[in-house]
Short mmCIF file of C-alpha atoms in Angstrom, two decimals:
data_model
loop_
_atom_site.label_atom_id
_atom_site.label_comp_id
_atom_site.label_asym_id
_atom_site.label_seq_id
_atom_site.Cartn_x
_atom_site.Cartn_y
_atom_site.Cartn_z
CA MET A 712 16.29 22.29 -9.13
CA ASN A 713 15.56 25.86 -8.15
CA PHE A 714 13.66 25.90 -4.83
CA ILE A 715 13.65 27.65 -1.49
CA ILE A 716 12.78 26.39 1.99
CA ARG A 717 10.57 28.63 4.09
CA GLN A 718 8.12 28.46 6.98
CA GLU A 719 4.67 27.28 5.98
CA GLN A 720 2.02 30.00 6.01
CA GLU A 721 -1.72 29.63 6.49
CA ILE A 722 -2.23 30.45 2.80
CA ASP A 723 -0.18 27.29 2.01
CA TYR A 724 -2.35 24.84 3.97
CA GLU A 725 -4.55 23.57 1.14
CA SER A 726 -1.62 23.16 -1.27
CA THR A 727 0.52 21.52 1.40
CA GLU A 728 -2.16 18.96 2.23
CA LYS A 729 -2.44 18.08 -1.47
CA VAL A 730 1.33 17.58 -1.63
CA VAL A 731 1.23 15.34 1.45
CA LYS A 732 -1.69 13.30 0.08
CA ILE A 733 -0.06 12.83 -3.35
CA ALA A 734 3.35 12.01 -1.81
CA PHE A 735 1.91 9.10 0.18
CA VAL A 736 -0.47 7.66 -2.45
CA SER A 737 1.78 4.72 -3.26
CA ALA A 738 3.76 4.49 0.01
CA GLU A 739 3.76 0.94 1.37
CA GLN A 740 3.61 1.83 5.07
CA SER A 741 0.97 4.55 4.63
CA ASP A 742 -2.60 4.61 5.87
CA GLN A 743 -3.29 7.35 3.26
CA ASP A 744 -4.25 9.70 6.10
CA GLU A 745 -1.04 11.73 6.49
CA HIS A 746 -2.62 14.88 5.04
CA ASN A 747 -5.34 14.74 7.70
CA LEU A 748 -2.68 14.23 10.38
CA VAL A 749 -0.96 17.41 9.19
CA SER A 750 -4.27 19.26 9.41
CA ARG A 751 -4.98 17.94 12.93
CA ILE A 752 -1.48 18.85 14.15
CA ARG A 753 -1.90 22.40 12.81
CA LYS A 754 -5.08 22.82 14.84
CA SER A 755 -3.50 21.52 18.04
CA ASP A 756 -1.21 22.90 20.71
CA VAL A 757 1.60 20.50 19.69
CA LEU A 758 2.33 22.42 16.49
CA VAL A 759 5.59 24.36 16.40
CA PRO A 760 4.84 26.77 13.52
CA GLU A 761 8.54 27.58 12.99
CA LEU A 762 9.11 23.85 12.35
CA SER A 763 6.49 23.45 9.64
CA LEU A 764 8.45 24.12 6.47
CA VAL A 765 7.73 24.00 2.75
CA ALA A 766 9.95 23.66 -0.30
CA VAL A 767 8.75 26.05 -2.99
CA ASP A 768 9.71 26.07 -6.68
CA LYS A 769 11.21 29.54 -7.19
CA ASP A 770 10.03 29.79 -10.79
CA LYS A 771 6.46 28.49 -10.49
CA ASN A 772 5.86 29.44 -6.83
CA GLU A 773 4.52 25.88 -6.38
CA ILE A 774 4.89 23.87 -3.17
CA LEU A 775 6.98 20.77 -3.89
CA GLY A 776 7.50 19.42 -0.39
CA HIS A 777 6.66 19.81 3.29
CA ILE A 778 8.03 18.78 6.67
CA LEU A 779 6.52 19.09 10.12
CA LEU A 780 7.83 18.64 13.65
CA SER A 781 5.45 18.51 16.58
CA LYS A 782 5.81 18.20 20.33
CA VAL A 783 5.84 14.79 22.00
CA LEU A 784 6.82 13.52 25.43
CA ILE A 785 8.95 10.56 26.41
CA GLY A 786 7.73 8.87 29.58
CA ASN A 787 10.80 8.53 31.75
CA GLY A 788 9.35 6.44 34.56
CA ASP A 789 8.48 7.78 38.01
CA ASN A 790 5.98 10.11 36.31
CA GLN A 791 8.84 12.08 34.75
CA LYS A 792 8.34 13.18 31.18
CA VAL A 793 10.94 14.61 28.83
CA LYS A 794 9.98 16.96 26.00
CA SER A 795 10.96 15.96 22.49
CA LEU A 796 9.77 16.46 18.91
CA ALA A 797 8.35 14.04 16.36
CA LEU A 798 9.24 14.30 12.68
CA ALA A 799 6.07 13.35 10.85
CA PRO A 800 5.57 13.54 8.04
CA VAL A 801 8.06 14.65 5.41
CA SER A 802 6.53 14.77 1.94
CA VAL A 803 7.77 15.53 -1.57
CA LEU A 804 5.72 15.36 -4.76
CA PRO A 805 6.65 12.14 -6.65
CA ASP A 806 7.96 13.99 -9.72
CA TYR A 807 10.41 15.89 -7.49
CA GLN A 808 11.64 13.05 -5.29
CA ASN A 809 15.34 12.13 -5.34
CA LYS A 810 16.28 15.70 -6.27
CA GLY A 811 17.46 16.85 -2.84
CA ILE A 812 14.22 18.44 -1.66
CA GLY A 813 13.53 15.99 1.17
CA THR A 814 17.17 16.18 2.28
CA SER A 815 17.03 19.99 2.26
CA LEU A 816 13.80 20.02 4.26
CA ILE A 817 15.21 17.64 6.88
CA LYS A 818 18.52 19.47 7.22
CA ARG A 819 16.79 22.85 7.56
CA VAL A 820 14.24 21.64 10.12
CA LEU A 821 17.03 20.03 12.20
CA GLU A 822 18.97 23.33 12.13
CA LYS A 823 15.87 25.33 13.05
CA ALA A 824 14.90 22.98 15.91
CA LYS A 825 18.43 23.24 17.29
CA GLU A 826 18.32 27.06 17.01
CA LEU A 827 15.04 26.98 18.97
CA ARG A 828 16.86 24.95 21.65
CA TYR A 829 14.85 21.75 21.34
CA GLN A 830 16.75 18.77 22.72
CA SER A 831 15.83 15.81 20.51
CA ILE A 832 13.69 14.49 17.66
CA ILE A 833 12.03 11.11 17.22
CA VAL A 834 11.17 9.64 13.82
CA LEU A 835 9.44 6.49 12.68
CA GLY A 836 10.85 5.98 9.22
CA HIS A 837 13.14 4.21 6.77
CA PRO A 838 16.20 2.91 8.64
CA GLU A 839 18.34 3.31 5.51
CA TYR A 840 17.42 6.99 5.04
CA TYR A 841 17.44 8.83 8.37
CA PRO A 842 20.86 7.77 9.75
CA LYS A 843 22.58 10.00 7.18
CA PHE A 844 21.15 12.94 9.12
CA GLY A 845 22.44 11.63 12.45
CA PHE A 846 19.43 9.60 13.58
CA LYS A 847 20.18 6.43 15.54
CA LYS A 848 18.00 3.59 16.76
CA ALA A 849 15.91 4.90 19.66
CA SER A 850 16.54 1.60 21.44
CA LEU A 851 20.09 2.84 22.15
CA TRP A 852 18.42 5.05 24.77
CA GLN A 853 15.73 2.48 25.68
CA ILE A 854 13.12 4.70 23.99
CA LYS A 855 10.12 2.75 22.71
CA ALA A 856 7.00 3.43 20.66
CA PRO A 857 3.58 2.96 22.27
CA PHE A 858 2.74 0.45 19.52
CA ALA A 859 4.55 -2.37 17.73
CA VAL A 860 7.16 -1.14 15.24
CA PRO A 861 10.36 -2.67 13.90
CA GLU A 862 13.18 -1.63 16.23
CA GLU A 863 15.32 -0.25 13.40
CA ALA A 864 12.48 2.02 12.16
CA LEU A 865 12.16 4.00 15.39
CA MET A 866 15.02 6.48 15.57
CA ALA A 867 16.10 9.52 17.56
CA ILE A 868 18.63 12.31 17.25
CA GLU A 869 20.13 14.48 19.97
CA LEU A 870 20.07 18.15 18.99
CA GLN A 871 22.09 19.04 22.09
CA GLU A 872 24.91 16.63 22.90
CA GLY A 873 23.97 14.21 25.67
CA SER A 874 20.34 15.38 25.77
CA LEU A 875 19.06 11.79 25.70
CA ASP A 876 21.65 10.37 28.10
CA ASN A 877 19.23 9.97 31.00
CA VAL A 878 16.09 9.51 28.94
CA SER A 879 14.28 6.23 28.43
CA GLY A 880 10.69 5.11 28.24
CA VAL A 881 7.70 5.18 25.94
CA ILE A 882 7.01 8.00 23.50
CA GLU A 883 3.73 9.74 24.29
CA TYR A 884 2.32 10.94 21.00
CA PRO A 885 -0.44 13.54 21.28
CA SER A 886 -4.00 12.35 20.69
CA VAL A 887 -4.08 14.10 17.28
CA PHE A 888 -1.88 11.25 15.99
CA PHE A 889 -4.63 8.72 16.71
CA GLU A 890 -7.85 10.50 15.74
#
């Protein structure tokens, strides 16, 4: 598979949203609205443009996959809030899944977030998939979702060693996640 990973550009938006929509068409845990979430995040102040990446087929110049990290807070009690990032969503066209594109997108976005000095990332996802990238159950740090989710599906990763040591509480997703 001959593809590159690069930062998403405004000219990519329409194609990216199609990729996201198609990628989630048959996903069990999907509300079929992920493409609209991506659009809302882009229009908000929680977008980190450098952390919105696309996988592009080098030969056809076609977008095959997309990943997005956005800013969230973790309520740490006593009105303290800790900045973090949320990985949502990661999408790969069905015909290109299981070919390393999703893995490449995740690895690159983790590297880039670390380079940008972000401390941690939260993901709500498949508990069999994300641990291979270093994600662990968020409950290890007493981090909880603001809604009911299986404990093993809510995960976190420290981008800087020990960055979640004194963090606990409820994740505060921006309102764009619930519109």
